[in-house]
C-alpha atoms as a PDB file:
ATOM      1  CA  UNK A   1      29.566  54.024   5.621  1.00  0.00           C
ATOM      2  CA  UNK A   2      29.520  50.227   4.701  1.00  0.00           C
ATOM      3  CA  UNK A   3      27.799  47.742   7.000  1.00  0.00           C
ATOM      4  CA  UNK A   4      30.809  45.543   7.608  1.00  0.00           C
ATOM      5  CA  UNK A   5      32.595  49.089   9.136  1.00  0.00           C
ATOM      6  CA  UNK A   6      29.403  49.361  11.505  1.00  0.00           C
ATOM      7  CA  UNK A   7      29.801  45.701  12.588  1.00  0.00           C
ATOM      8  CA  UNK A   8      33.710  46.078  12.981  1.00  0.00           C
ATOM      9  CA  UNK A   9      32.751  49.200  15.237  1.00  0.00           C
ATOM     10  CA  UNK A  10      30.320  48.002  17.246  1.00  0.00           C
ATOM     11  CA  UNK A  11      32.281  45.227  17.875  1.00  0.00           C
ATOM     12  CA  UNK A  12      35.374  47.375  18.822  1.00  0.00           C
ATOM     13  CA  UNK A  13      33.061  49.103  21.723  1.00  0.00           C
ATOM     14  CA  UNK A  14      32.134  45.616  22.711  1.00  0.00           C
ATOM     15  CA  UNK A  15      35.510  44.530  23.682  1.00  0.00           C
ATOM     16  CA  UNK A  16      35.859  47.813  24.989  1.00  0.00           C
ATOM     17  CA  UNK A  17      32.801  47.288  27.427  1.00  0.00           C
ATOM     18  CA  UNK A  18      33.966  44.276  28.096  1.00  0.00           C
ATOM     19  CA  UNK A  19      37.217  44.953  29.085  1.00  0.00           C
ATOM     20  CA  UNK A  20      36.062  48.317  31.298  1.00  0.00           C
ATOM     21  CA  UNK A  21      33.893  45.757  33.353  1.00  0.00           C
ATOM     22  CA  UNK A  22      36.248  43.026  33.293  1.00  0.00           C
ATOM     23  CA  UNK A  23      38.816  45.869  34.741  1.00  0.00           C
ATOM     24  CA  UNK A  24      36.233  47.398  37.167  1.00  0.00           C
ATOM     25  CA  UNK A  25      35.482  43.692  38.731  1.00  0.00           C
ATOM     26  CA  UNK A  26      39.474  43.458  39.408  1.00  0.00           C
ATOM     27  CA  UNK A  27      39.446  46.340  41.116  1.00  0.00           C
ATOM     28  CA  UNK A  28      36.777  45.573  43.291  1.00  0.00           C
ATOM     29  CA  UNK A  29      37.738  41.808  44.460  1.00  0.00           C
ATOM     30  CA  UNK A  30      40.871  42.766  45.088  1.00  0.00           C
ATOM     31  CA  UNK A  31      39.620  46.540  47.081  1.00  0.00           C
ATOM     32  CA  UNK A  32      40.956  44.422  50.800  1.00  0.00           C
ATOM     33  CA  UNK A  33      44.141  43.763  49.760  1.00  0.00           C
ATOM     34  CA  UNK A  34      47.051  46.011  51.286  1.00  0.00           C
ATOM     35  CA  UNK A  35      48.686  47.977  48.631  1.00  0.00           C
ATOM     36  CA  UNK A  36      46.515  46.922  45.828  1.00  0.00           C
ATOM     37  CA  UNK A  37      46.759  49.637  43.140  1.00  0.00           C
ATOM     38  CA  UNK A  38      43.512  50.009  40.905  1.00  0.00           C
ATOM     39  CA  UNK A  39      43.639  49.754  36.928  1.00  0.00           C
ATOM     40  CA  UNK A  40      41.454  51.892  34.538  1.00  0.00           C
ATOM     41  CA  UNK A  41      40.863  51.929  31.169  1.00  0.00           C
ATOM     42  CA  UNK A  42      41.548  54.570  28.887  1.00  0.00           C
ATOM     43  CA  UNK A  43      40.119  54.197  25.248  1.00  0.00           C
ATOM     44  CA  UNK A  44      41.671  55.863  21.824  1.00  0.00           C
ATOM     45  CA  UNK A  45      39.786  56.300  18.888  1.00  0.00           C
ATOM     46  CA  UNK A  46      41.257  54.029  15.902  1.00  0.00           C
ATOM     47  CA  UNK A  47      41.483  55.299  12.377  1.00  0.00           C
ATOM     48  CA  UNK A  48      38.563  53.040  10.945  1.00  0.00           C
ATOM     49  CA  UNK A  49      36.247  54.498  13.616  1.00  0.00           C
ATOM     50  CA  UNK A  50      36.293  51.820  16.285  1.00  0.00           C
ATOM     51  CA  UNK A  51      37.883  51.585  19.625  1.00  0.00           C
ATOM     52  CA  UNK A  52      40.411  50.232  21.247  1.00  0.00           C
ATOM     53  CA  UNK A  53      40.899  50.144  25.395  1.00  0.00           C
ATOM     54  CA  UNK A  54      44.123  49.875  27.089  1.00  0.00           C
ATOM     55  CA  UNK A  55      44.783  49.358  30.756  1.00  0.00           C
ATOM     56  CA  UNK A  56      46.717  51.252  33.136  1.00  0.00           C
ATOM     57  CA  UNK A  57      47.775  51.420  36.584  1.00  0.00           C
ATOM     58  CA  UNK A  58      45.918  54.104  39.451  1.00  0.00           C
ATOM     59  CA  UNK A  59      49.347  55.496  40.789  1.00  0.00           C
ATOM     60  CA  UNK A  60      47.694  57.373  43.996  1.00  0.00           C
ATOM     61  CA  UNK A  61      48.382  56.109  47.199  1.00  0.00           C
ATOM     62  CA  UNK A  62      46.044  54.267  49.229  1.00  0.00           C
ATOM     63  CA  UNK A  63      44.589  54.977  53.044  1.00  0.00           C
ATOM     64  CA  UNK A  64      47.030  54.397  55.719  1.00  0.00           C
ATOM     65  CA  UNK A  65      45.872  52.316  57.614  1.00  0.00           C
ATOM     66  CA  UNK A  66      47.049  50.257  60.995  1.00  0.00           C
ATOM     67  CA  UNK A  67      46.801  46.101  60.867  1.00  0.00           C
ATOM     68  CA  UNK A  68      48.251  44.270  63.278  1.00  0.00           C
ATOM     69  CA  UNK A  69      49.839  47.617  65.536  1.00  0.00           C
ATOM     70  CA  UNK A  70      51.449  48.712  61.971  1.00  0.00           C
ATOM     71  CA  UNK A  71      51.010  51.777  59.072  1.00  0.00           C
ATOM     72  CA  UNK A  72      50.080  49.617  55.874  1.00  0.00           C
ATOM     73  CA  UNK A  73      49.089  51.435  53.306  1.00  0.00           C
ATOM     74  CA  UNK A  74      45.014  50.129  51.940  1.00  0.00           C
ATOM     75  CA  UNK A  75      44.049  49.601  48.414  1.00  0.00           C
ATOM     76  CA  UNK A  76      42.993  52.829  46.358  1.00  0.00           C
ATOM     77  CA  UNK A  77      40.215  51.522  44.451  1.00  0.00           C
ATOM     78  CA  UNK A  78      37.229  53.513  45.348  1.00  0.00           C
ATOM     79  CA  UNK A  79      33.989  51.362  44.988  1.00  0.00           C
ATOM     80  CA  UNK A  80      32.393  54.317  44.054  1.00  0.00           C
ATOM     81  CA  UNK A  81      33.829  54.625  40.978  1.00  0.00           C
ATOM     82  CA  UNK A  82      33.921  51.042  40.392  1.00  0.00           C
ATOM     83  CA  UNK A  83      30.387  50.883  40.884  1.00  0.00           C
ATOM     84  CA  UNK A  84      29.840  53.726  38.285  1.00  0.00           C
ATOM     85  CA  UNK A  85      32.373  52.236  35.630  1.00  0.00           C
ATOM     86  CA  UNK A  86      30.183  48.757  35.706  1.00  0.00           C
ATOM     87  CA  UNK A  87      27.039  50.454  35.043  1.00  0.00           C
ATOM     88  CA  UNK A  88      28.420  52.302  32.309  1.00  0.00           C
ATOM     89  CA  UNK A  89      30.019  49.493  31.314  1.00  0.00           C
ATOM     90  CA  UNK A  90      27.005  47.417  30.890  1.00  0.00           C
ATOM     91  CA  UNK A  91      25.174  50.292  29.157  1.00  0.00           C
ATOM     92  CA  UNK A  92      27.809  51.218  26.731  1.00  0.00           C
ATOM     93  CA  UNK A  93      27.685  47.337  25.853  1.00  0.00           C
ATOM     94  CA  UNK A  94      23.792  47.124  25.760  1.00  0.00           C
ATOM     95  CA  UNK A  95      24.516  50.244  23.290  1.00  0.00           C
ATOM     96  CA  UNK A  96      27.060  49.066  21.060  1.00  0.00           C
ATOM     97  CA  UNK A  97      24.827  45.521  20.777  1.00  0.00           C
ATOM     98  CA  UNK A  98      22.215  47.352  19.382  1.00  0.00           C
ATOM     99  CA  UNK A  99      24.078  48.891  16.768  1.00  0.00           C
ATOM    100  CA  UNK A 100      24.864  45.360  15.737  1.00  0.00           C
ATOM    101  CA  UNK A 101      21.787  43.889  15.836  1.00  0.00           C
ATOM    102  CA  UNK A 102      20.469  47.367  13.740  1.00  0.00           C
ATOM    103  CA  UNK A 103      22.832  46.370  11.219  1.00  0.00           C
ATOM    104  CA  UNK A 104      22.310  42.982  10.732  1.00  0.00           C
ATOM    105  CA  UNK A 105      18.851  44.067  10.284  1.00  0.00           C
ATOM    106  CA  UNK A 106      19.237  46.521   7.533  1.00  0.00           C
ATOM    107  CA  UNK A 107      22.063  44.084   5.768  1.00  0.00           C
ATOM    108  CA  UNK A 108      19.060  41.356   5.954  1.00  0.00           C
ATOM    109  CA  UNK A 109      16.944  43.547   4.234  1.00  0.00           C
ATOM    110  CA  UNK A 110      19.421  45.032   1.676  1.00  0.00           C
ATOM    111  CA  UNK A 111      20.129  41.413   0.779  1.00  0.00           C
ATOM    112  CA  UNK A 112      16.597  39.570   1.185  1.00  0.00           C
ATOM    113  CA  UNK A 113      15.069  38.990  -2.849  1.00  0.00           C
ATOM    114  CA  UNK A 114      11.769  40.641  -3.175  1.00  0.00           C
END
């Protein structure tokens, strides 16, 4: 495997970290509003080995709930969840980092004169 495919991977599950968390946080400020749905990413393995993260919409339904004497139905992002995508989120980022900085190392010393 070639260095630049490393870097073009790790920085696939960058963006992919990125936008899990980015999703996650969405989900979370908006977890009060009636009728909110919830996204979630899905990934899909690309051809040159990388990544790439789509978004979709949580089609469950949401607690009833009663506001102002009538049935509304809640949001249906569970925090729980939420709170377990941003931690892997942030460790699947940390990860993919230090495959690029590992690379840059070893192209450094591929490339440095002796």
């Amino acid at each position: 495997m070639r260095i630049g495919s490393i870097f073009s991977i790790a920085a696939s599950g960058l963006r992919s970290a990125a936008q899990r968390l980015k999703v996650s946080a969405h989900n979370v400020s908006n977890m009060n509003t009636d009728g909110f749905k919830a996204q979630r990413t899905i990934d899909v393995a690309d051809q040159g080995g990388g990544v790439s993260t789509h978004v979709s919409r949580v089609d469950e339904p949401g607690p009833v709930i009663i506001r102002d004497g009538q049935f509304v139905e809640g949001s249906n992002t569970n925090l729980v969840v939420e709170t377990v995508n941003q931690i892997q989120a942030v460790q699947a980022y940390r990860a993919n980092l230090n495959v690029a900085e590992a690379a840059a190392e070893m192209l450094e010393e591929t490339t440095r004169e002796h």
